[in-house]
mmCIF file of C-alpha atoms and ligand atoms in Angstrom:
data_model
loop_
_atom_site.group_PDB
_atom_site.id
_atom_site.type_symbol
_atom_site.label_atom_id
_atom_site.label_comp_id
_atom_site.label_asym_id
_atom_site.label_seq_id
_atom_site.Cartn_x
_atom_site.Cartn_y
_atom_site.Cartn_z
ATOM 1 C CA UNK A 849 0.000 0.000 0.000
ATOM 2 C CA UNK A 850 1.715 3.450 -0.835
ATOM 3 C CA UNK A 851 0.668 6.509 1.208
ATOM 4 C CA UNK A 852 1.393 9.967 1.621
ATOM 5 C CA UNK A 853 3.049 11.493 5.126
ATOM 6 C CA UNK A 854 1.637 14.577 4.735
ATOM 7 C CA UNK A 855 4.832 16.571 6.192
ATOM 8 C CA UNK A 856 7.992 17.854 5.038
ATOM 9 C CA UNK A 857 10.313 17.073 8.225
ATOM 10 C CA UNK A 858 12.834 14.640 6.406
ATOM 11 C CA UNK A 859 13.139 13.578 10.779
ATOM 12 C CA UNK A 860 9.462 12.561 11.126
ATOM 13 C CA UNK A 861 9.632 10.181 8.350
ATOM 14 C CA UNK A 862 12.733 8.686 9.265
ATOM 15 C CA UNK A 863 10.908 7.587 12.574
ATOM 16 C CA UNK A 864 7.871 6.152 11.040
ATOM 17 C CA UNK A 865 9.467 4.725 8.041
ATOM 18 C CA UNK A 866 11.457 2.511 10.396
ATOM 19 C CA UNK A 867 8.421 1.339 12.554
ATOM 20 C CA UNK A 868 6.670 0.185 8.997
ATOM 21 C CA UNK A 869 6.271 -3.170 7.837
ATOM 22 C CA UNK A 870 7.535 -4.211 4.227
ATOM 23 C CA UNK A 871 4.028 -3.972 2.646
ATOM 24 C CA UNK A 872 2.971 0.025 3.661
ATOM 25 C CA UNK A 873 5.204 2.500 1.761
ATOM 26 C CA UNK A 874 5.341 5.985 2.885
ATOM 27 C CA UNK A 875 6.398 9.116 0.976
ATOM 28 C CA UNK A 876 6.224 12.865 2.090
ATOM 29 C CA UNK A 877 4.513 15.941 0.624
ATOM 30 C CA UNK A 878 8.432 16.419 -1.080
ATOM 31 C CA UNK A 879 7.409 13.512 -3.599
ATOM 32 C CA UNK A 880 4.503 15.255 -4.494
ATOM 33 C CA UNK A 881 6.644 18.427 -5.371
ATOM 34 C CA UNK A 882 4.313 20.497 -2.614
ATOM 35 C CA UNK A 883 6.474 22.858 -0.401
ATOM 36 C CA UNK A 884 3.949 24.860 0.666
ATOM 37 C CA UNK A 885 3.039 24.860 4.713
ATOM 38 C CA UNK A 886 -0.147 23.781 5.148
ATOM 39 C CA UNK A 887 -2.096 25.725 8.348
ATOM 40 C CA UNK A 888 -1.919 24.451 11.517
ATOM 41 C CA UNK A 889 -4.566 27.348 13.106
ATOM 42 C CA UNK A 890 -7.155 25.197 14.075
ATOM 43 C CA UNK A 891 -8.619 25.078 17.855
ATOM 44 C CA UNK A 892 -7.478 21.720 18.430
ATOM 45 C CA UNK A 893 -5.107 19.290 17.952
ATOM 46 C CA UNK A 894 -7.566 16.593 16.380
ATOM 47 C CA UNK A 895 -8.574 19.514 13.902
ATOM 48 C CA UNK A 896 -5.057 20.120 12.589
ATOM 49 C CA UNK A 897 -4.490 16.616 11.986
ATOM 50 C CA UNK A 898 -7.654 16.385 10.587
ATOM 51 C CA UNK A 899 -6.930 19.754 8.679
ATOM 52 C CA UNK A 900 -3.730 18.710 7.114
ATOM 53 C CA UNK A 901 -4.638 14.815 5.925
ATOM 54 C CA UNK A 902 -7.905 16.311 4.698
ATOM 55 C CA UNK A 903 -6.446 19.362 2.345
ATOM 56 C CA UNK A 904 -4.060 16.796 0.415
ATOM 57 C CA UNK A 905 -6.432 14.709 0.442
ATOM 58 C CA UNK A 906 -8.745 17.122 -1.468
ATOM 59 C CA UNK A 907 -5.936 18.121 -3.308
ATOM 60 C CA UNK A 908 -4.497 14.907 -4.991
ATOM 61 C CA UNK A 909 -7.294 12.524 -3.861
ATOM 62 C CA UNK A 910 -4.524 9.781 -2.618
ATOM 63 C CA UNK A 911 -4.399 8.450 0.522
ATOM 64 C CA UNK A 912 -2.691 10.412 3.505
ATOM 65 C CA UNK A 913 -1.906 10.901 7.012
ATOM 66 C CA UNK A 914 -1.176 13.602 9.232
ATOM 67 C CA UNK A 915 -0.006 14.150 12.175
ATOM 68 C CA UNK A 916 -0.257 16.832 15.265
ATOM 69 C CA UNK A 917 1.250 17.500 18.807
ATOM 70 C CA UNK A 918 0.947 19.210 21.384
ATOM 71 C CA UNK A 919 2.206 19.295 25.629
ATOM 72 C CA UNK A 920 -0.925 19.598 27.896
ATOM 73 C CA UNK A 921 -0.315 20.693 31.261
ATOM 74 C CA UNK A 922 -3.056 20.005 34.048
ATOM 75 C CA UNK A 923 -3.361 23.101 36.078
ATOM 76 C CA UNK A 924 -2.719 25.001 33.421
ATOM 77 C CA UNK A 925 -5.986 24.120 32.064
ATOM 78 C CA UNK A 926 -3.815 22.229 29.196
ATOM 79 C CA UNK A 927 -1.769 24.712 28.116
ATOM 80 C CA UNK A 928 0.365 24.893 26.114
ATOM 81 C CA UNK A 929 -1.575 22.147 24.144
ATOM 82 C CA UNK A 930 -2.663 23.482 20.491
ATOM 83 C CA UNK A 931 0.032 26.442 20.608
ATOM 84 C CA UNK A 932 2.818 24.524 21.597
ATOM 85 C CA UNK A 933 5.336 25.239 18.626
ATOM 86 C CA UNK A 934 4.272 28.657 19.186
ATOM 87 C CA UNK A 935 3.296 29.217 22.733
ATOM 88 C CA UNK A 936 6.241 31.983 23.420
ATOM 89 C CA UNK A 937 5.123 34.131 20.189
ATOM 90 C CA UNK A 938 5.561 33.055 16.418
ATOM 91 C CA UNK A 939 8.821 34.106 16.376
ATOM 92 C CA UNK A 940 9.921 31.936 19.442
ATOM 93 C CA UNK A 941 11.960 29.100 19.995
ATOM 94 C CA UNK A 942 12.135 25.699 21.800
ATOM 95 C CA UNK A 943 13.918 27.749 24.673
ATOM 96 C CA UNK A 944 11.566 30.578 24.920
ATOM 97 C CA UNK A 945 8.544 28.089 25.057
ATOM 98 C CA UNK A 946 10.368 25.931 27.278
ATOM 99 C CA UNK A 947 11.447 29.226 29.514
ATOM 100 C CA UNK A 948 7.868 30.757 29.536
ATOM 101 C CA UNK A 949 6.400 27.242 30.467
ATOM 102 C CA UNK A 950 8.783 27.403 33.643
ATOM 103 C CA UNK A 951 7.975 30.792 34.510
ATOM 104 C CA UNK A 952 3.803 29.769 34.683
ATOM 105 C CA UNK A 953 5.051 26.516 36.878
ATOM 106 C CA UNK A 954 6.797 28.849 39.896
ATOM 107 C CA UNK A 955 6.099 27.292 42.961
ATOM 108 C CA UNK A 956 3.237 25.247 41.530
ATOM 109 C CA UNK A 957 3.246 21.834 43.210
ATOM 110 C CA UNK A 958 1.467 20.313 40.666
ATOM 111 C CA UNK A 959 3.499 19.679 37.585
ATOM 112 C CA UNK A 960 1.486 16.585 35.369
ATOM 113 C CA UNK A 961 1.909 17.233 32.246
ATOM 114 C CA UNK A 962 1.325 15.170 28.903
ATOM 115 C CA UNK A 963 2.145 14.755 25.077
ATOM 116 C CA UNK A 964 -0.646 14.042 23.166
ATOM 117 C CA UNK A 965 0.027 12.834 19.327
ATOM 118 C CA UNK A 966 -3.225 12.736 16.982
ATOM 119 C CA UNK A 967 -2.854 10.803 13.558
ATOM 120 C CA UNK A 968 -5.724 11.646 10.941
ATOM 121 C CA UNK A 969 -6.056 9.302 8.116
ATOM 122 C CA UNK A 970 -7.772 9.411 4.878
ATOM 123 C CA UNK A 971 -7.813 5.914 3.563
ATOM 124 C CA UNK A 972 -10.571 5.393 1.085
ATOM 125 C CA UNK A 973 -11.997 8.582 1.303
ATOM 126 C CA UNK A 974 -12.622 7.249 5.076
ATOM 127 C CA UNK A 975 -11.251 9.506 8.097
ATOM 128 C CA UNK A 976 -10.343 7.748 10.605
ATOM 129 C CA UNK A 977 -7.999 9.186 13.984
ATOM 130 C CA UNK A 978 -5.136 7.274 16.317
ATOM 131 C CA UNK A 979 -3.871 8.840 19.609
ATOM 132 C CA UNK A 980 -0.753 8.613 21.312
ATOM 133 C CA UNK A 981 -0.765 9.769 24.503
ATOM 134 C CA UNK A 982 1.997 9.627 27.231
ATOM 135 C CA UNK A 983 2.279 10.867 30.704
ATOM 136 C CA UNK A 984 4.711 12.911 32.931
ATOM 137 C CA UNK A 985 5.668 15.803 34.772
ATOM 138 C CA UNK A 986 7.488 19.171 34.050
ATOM 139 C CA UNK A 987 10.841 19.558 35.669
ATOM 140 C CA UNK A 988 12.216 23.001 36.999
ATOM 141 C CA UNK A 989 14.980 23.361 35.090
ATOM 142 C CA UNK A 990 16.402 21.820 31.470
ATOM 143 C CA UNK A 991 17.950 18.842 31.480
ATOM 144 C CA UNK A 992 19.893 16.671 28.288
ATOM 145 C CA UNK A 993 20.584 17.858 25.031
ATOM 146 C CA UNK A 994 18.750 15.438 22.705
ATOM 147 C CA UNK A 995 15.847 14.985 21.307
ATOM 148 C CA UNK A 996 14.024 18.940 20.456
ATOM 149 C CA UNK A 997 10.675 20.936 21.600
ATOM 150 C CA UNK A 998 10.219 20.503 25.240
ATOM 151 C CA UNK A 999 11.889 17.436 25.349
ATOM 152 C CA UNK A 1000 14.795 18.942 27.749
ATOM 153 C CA UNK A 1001 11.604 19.974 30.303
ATOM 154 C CA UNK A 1002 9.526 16.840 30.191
ATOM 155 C CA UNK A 1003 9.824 13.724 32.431
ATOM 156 C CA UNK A 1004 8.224 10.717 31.320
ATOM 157 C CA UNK A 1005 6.100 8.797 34.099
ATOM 158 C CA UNK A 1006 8.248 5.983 35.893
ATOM 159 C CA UNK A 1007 11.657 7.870 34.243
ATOM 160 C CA UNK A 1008 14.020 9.937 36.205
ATOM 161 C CA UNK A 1009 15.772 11.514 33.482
ATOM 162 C CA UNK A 1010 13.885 14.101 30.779
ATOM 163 C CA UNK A 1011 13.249 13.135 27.087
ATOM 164 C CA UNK A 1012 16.066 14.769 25.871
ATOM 165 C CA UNK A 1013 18.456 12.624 28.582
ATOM 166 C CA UNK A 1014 17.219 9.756 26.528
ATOM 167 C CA UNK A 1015 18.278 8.437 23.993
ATOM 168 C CA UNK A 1016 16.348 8.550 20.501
ATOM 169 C CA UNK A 1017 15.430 4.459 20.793
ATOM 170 C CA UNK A 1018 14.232 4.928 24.143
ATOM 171 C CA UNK A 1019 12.541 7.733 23.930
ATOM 172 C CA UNK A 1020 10.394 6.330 20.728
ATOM 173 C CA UNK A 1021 9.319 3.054 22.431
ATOM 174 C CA UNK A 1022 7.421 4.892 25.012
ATOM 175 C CA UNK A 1023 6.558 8.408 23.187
ATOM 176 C CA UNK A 1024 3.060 9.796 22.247
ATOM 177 C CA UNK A 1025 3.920 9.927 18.575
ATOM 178 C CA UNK A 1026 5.073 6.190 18.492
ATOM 179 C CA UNK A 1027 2.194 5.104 20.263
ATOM 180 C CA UNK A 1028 -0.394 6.681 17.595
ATOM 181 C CA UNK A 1029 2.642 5.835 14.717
ATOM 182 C CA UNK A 1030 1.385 1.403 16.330
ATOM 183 C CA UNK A 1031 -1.803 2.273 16.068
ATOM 184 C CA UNK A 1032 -1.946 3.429 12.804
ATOM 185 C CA UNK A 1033 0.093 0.056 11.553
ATOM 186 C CA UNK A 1034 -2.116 -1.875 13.315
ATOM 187 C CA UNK A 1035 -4.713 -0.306 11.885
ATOM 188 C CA UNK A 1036 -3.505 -0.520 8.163
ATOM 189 C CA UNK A 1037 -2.371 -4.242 8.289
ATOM 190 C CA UNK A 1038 -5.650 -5.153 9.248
ATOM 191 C CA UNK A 1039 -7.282 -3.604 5.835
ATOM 192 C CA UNK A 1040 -3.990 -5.355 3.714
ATOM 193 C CA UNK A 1041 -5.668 -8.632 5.500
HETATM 194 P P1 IMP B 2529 4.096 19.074 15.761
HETATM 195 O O1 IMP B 2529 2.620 19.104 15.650
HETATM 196 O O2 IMP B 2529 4.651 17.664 15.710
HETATM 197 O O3 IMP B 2529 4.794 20.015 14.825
HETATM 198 O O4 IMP B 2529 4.431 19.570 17.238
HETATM 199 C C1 IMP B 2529 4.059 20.852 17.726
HETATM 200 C C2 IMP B 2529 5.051 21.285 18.798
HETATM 201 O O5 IMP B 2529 4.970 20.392 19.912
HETATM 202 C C3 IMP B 2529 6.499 21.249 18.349
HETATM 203 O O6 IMP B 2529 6.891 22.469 17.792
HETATM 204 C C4 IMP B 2529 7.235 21.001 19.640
HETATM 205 O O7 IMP B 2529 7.436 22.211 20.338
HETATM 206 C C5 IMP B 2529 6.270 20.159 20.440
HETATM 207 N N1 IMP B 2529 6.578 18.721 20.305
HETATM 208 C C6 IMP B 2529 6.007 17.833 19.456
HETATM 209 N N2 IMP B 2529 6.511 16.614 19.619
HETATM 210 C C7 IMP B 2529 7.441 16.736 20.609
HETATM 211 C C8 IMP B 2529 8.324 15.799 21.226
HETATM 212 O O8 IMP B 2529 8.365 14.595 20.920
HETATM 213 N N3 IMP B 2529 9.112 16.305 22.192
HETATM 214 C C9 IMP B 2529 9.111 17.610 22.577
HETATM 215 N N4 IMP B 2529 8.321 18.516 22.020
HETATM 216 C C10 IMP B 2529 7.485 18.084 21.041
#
């Protein structure tokens, strides 16, 4: 089955390509000669994934996925959630989200926090959505250097170390996106069945 990643982050389909079986093969928005950035302005993270599969969808009528993340933190009433790439300002970084996130979290006790990952698929003309979710807390200060986003701020349930003190293998057998990344496999070997 061939399908369409509908991003152009070389990174992200690196990862998925190497959870994939033999029989699904997946190609970005580069092989369809479309460099344009599609929105991501929606209210939710289910919308933008929705959003994104959904306009190339229209577009080239093939099938396609998308994908959309976001950090939700509990007594912040899940912020940064839908504006996490740009929850310092659009012209922010990893850093200054990461060092505005701290700020809010001064002397709060409570620090659960969580990545959320939603996959939307168009298979068939069919849309159908995956979730990866995993659960942690945010720490007070950065720690490691790998990984990106908050990765340096966010400690993974049952883990001392952050993300980004992990290394890439470890971090994607427990992560949000490689949870929804199964679940979408799972998903498509059952229709190659
Ligand atoms: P996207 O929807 O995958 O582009 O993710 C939106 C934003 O969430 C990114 O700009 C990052 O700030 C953050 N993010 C997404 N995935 C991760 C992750 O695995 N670790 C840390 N931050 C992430």
């Amino acid at each position: 089955m061939n399908l369409i990643f509908a991003t152009s982050n070389s990174n992200k389909l690196k990862e998925i390509k190497n959870l994939l079986p033999k029989e699904i093969c997946i190609n970005d928005l580069n092989s369809l000669n479309f460099f344009e950035e599609i929105p991501e302005n929606k209210n939710s993270i289910e919308k933008n994934a929705e959003f994104k599969a959904s306009f190339i969808h229209s577009k080239y009528n093939i099938n396609v996925f998308a994908d959309d993340t976001g950090l939700e933190v509990g007594v912040l009433n899940g912020e940064p959630g839908v504006y996490s790439a740009r929850y310092a300002g659009e012209d922010c970084d990893s850093n200054k989200n990461m060092e505005k996130l701290i700020k809010k979290l001064i002397n709060k006790k409570n620090r659960k926090a969580r990545f959320k990952t939603v996959i939307a698929l168009v298979l068939n003309n069919k849309l159908h959505q995956f979730e990866g979710i995993v659960n942690g807390t945010i720490a007070h200060s950065k720690k490691g250097d790998k990984g990106f986003g908050y990765d340096p701020i966010f400690i993974p349930e049952g883990y001392k170390k952050s993300f980004a003190e992990l290394s890439l293998n470890e971090k994607n057998e427990i992560s949000h996106r490689s949870i929804a990344v199964k679940k979408l496999i799972n998903f498509i070997k059952i229709q190659l069945t």
